[in-house]
Every structure is written in C-alpha cells, then in structure tokens.
Coordinates of C-alpha atoms and ligand atoms in Angstrom, one line a residue:
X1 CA 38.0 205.4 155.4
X2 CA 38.3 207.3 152.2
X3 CA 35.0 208.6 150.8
X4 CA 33.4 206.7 147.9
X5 CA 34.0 208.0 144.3
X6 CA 30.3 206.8 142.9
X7 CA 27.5 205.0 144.5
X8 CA 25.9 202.4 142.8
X9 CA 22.1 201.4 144.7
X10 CA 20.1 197.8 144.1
X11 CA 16.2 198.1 144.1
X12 CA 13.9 195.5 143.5
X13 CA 10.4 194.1 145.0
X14 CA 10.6 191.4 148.4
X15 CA 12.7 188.5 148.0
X16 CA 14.0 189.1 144.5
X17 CA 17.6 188.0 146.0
X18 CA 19.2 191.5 145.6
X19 CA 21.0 190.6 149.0
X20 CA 22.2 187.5 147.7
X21 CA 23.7 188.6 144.2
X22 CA 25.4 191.7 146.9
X23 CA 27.2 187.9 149.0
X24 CA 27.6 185.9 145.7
X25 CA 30.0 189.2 144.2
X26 CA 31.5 190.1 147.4
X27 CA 31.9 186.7 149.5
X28 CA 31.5 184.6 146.6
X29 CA 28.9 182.5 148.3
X30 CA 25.4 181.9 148.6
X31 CA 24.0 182.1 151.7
X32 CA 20.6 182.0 154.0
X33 CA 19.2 185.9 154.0
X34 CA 16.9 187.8 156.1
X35 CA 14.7 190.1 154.6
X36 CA 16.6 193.1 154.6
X37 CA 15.7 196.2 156.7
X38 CA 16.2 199.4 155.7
X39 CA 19.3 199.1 153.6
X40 CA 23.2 198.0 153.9
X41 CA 26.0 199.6 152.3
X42 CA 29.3 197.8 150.8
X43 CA 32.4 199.2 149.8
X44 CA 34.4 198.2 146.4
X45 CA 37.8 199.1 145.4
X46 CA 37.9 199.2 141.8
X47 CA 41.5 199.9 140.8
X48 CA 42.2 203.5 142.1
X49 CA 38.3 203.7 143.1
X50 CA 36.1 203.8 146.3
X51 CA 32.7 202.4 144.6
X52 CA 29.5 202.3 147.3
X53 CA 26.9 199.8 146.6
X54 CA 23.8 200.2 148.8
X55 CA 21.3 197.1 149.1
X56 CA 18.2 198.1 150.0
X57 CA 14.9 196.4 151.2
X58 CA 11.8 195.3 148.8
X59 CA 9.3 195.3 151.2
X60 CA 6.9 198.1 151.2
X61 CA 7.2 199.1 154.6
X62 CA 10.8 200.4 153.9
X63 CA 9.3 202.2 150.1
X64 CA 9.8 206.0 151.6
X65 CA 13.4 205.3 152.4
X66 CA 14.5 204.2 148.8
X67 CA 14.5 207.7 147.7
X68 CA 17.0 208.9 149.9
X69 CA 19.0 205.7 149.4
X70 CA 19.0 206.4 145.5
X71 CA 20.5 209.9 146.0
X72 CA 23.1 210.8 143.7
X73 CA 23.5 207.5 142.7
X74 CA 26.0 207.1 139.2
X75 CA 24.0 203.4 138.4
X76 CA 21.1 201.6 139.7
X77 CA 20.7 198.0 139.1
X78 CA 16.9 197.7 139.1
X79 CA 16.4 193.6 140.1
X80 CA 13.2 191.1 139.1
X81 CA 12.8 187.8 139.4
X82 CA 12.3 185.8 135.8
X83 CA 9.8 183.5 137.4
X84 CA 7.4 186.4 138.8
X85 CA 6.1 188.6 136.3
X86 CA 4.5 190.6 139.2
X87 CA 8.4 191.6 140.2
X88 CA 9.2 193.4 136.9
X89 CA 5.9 195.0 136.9
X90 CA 6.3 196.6 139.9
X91 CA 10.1 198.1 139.5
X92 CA 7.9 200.3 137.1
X93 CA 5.2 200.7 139.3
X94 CA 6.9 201.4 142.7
X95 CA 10.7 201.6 142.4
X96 CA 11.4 203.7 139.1
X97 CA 9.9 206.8 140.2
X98 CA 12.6 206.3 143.7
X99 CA 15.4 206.6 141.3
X100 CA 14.3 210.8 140.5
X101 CA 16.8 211.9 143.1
X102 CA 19.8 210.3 141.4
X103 CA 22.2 211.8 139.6
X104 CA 20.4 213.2 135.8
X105 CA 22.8 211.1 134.1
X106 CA 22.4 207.9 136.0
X107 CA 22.6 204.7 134.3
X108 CA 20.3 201.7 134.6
X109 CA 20.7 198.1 134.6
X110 CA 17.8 195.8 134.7
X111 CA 18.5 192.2 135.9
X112 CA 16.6 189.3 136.1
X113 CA 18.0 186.9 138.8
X114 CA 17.3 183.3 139.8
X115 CA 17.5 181.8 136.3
X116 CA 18.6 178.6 137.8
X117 CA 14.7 178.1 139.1
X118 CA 13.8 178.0 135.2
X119 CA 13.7 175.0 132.8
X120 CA 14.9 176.4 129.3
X121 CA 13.3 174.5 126.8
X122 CA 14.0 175.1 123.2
X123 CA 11.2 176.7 121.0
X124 CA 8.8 174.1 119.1
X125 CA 10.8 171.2 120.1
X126 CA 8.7 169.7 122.6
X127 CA 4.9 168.8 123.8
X128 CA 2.9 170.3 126.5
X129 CA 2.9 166.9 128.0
X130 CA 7.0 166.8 127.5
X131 CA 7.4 169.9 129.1
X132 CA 4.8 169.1 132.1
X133 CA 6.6 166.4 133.0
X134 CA 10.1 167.3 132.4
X135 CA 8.9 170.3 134.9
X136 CA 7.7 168.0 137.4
X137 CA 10.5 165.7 137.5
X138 CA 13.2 168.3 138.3
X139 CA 11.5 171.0 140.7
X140 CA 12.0 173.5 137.9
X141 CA 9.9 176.4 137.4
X142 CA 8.0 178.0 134.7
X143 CA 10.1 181.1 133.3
X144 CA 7.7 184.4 133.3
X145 CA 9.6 186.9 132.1
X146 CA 11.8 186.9 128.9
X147 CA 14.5 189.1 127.8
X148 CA 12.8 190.9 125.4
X149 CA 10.5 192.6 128.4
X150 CA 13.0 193.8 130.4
X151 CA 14.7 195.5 127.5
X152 CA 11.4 196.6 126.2
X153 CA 11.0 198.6 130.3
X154 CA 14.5 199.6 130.1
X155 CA 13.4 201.8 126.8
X156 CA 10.7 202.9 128.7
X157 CA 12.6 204.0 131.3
X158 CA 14.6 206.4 129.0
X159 CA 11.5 207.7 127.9
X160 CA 10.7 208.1 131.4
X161 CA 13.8 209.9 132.5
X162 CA 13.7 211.8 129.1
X163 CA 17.2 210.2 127.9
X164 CA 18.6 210.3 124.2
X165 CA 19.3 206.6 123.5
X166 CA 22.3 207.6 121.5
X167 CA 24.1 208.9 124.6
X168 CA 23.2 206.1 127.2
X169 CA 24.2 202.2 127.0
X170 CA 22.6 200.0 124.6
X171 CA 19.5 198.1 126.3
X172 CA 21.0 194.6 125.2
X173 CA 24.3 195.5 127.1
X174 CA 22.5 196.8 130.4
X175 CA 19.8 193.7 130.8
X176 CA 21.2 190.5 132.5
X177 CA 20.0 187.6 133.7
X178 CA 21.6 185.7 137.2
X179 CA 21.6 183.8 139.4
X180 CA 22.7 184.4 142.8
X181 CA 22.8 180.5 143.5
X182 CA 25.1 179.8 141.0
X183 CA 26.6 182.5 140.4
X184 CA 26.1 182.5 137.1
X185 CA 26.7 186.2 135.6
X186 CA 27.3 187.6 139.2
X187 CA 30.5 189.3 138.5
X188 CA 29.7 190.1 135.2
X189 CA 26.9 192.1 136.1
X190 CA 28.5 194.0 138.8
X191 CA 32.3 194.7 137.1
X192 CA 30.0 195.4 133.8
X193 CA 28.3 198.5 135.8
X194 CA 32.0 199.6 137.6
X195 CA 33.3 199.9 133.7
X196 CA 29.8 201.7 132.9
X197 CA 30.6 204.3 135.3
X198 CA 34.3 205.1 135.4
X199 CA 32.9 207.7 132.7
X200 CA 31.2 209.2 135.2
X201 CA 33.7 209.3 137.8
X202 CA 36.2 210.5 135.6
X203 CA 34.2 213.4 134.8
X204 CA 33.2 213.9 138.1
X205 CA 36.7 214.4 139.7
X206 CA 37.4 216.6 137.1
X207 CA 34.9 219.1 137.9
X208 CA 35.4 218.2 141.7
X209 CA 39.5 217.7 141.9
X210 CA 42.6 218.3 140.2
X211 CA 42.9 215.0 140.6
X212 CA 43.2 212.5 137.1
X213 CA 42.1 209.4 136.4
X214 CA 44.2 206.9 134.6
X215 CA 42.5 204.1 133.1
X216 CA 45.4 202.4 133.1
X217 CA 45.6 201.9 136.2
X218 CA 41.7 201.0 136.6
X219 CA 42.4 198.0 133.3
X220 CA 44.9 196.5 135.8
X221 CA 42.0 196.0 138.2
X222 CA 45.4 196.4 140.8
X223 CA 43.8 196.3 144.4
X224 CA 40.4 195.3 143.6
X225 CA 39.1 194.4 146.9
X226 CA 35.7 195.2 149.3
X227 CA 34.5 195.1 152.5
X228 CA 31.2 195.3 154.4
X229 CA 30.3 198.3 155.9
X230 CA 26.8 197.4 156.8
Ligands
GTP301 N1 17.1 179.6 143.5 C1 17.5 180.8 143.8 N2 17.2 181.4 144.9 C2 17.6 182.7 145.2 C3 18.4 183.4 144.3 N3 18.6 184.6 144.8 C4 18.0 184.7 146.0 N4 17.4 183.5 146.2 C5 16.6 183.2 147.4 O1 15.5 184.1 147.4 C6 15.2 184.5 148.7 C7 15.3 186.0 148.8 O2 16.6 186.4 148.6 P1 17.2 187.8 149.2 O3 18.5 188.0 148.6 O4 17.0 187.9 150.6 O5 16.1 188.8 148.5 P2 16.0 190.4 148.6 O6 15.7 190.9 147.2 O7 17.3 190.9 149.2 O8 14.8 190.6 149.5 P3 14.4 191.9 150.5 O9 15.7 192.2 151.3 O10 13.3 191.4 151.4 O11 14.0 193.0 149.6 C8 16.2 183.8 149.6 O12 15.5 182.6 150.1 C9 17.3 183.4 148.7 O13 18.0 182.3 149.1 C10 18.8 182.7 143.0 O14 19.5 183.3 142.2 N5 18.3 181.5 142.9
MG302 MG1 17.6 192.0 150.9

C-alpha cells in the first residue's frame, strides 16, 4: 500500500457522529455505529493522492490517545453537535490542546453535524406557543449552537495556536454544518478540506521528493476512490 501523502484526523466529544459523517463520505450511507474504540483509519485517493483520515473516539477513556493520533496531521476537522452546547464547549476544553503535536501549519475545520435534529424557524416570525408546538409535532429539536459560535472558537483557536489570520482560511469557509443522516454537506465538507490541503502536500513533497505535483491532474479528481483500512 503506498504511504499516505497527508493525514487528516476527526475529534470531537461521545456520540457527535464523527463515525457516521466518516460512512456517509466513504459508503455513502448511514448506518448503526458503535462507540468507537481507540481510533480507525481510512484511506482516500484524491487524484494522484494517498489522503489518511483517522476517526477517533470521544469518550474520555480513549482522551490520552488523541494526541498521538493527531500527530502530524495537515487538517483536523474538530466535530460538535448543534443541539448540545456542551459538545462545542468541550472541543475547547479537552480536544484543542490534543491537536499541539500536529503539524505547526495545520488547518482546522469546525463542523456542526446533525442539523437534521433541528427545526429552523425564521427570526420574529413566530410565537413561543407556535414554535412549542411545531416542536412537538415533528420530533424536532431545539438548535443550541449557531454559526456564529463556532466561527467565534475557530478565531480563538488561531489565537490559540498563535496563527496570522491573513495566512490561514477564512473562518466562514472552514465552519460547516451536516448532517450525517442526510448527508447533507458530507462531501462538501470533506473534498472542501482535500482542496485545503493540496497546498500543503505540494509543499511537502517538494521539500521531501523530487517529485511534482500537477494540479491538473488533482482538478480531474481522475481515480478518486477509498478504502477502509480500519
Ligand atoms: N439524526 C442524526 N443522528 C446522527 C447523525 N450523526 C450521527 N448520528 C447518530 O448519533 C449517534 C452517534 O454517532 P457516531 O457516529 O457513533 O458518533 P461518534 O462521534 O463517532 O461517537 P464516538 O465514537 O463514541 O466518539 C449514533 O446513534 C448515530 O446514528 C446525524 O447527522 N443526524
Ligand atoms: Mg465513533
């Protein structure tokens, strides 16, 4: 198997559904998950790339291994879920500081998954009753985190890591929202990060190879394909 280019690692608190947003973009499907233990690694071709993605486990018992599973890492996709405040609160708390042993230029994505839980209701436009009832009647739940906070951590997290913000991605293009159910923003999410860090890669092989990169080749997306290596 040809070594991987770049490694991209997911982190994010219990149950989150980084494991499911990893089977919605490589088996397009949505599917019953066990909590995961320790951590899995896929494999993506991206054009003339060998991209590692490592999904790793939320659950505290696991914590001391997300360090080593962050090493070197080009992009981590730091994962919350938009009806549990708790779960951005803690990727600051508990998983950011995991993320020191990855590469000094790494980039960050913040993603709020399981939007499809959440009953969007337009601004001003309706009651408390309204919206109590229209919550009631269709199993949705209350949203808890907005956009707005998870781009306000991610410029906290450049503080944090000491970044300029002219030289890193802008916060709006590196925040998402998804859902793993659905699918809904799945593939954007994940193809948005590969075209984040073919920079990096590019760079990389040519301090490491006299190898060249043509991004040609990589616009194509010829031979995009994965497998499971967990
Ligand atoms: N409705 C909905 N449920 C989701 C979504 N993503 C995951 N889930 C559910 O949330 C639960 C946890 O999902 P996992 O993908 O196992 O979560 P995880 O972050 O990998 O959890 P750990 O491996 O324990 O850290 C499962 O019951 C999933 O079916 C989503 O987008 N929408
Ligand atoms: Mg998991």
């Amino acid at each position: 198997m040809k070594k991987p280019d770049v490694k991209v690692v997911l982190l994010g608190d219990v149950h989150v559904g980084k494991t499911s947003l990893l089977h919605m973009y490589v088996e397009k499907k949505f599917q019953d998950t066990v909590s995961t233990v320790g951590g899995a690694f896929y494999l993506k071709q991206w054009g003339p790339y060998n991209i590692s993605i490592w999904d790793t486990a939320g659950r505290e018992q696991f914590h001391g291994l997300g360090s080593m599973y962050c090493r070197g890492a080009a992009a981590v996709i730091l994962v919350y879920d938009v009806c549990n405040l708790q779960s951005l609160v803690e990727l600051e708390d508990r998983f950011l500081a995991l993320t020191d042993t990855a590469s000094p230029d790494c980039i960050f994505a913040i993603v709020g998954n399981k939007v499809d839980l959440t009953e969007e209701i337009p601004v001003g436009q309706e009651t408390e009753e309204q919206k109590l009832a229209s919550f009631s009647s269709s199993n949705k739940v209350r949203r808890q985190v907005c956009k707005s906070d998870a781009i306000a951590l991610y410029q906290r997290i450049l503080k944090y890591k000491m970044l300029d913000e002219k030289t890193v991605p802008p916060a709006e293009a590196m925040c998402f929202e998804t859902s793993a159910k659905t699918g809904y923003n799945v593939d954007f999410l994940f193809e948005s990060m590969f075209d984040t860090v073919l920079p990096f890669i590019k760079n990389k092989k040519g301090k490491g190879s006299a190898g060249t990169v043509d991004l040609a080749d990589y616009k194509t997306g010829k031979g995009k394909n994965s497998s499971c290596c967990s």
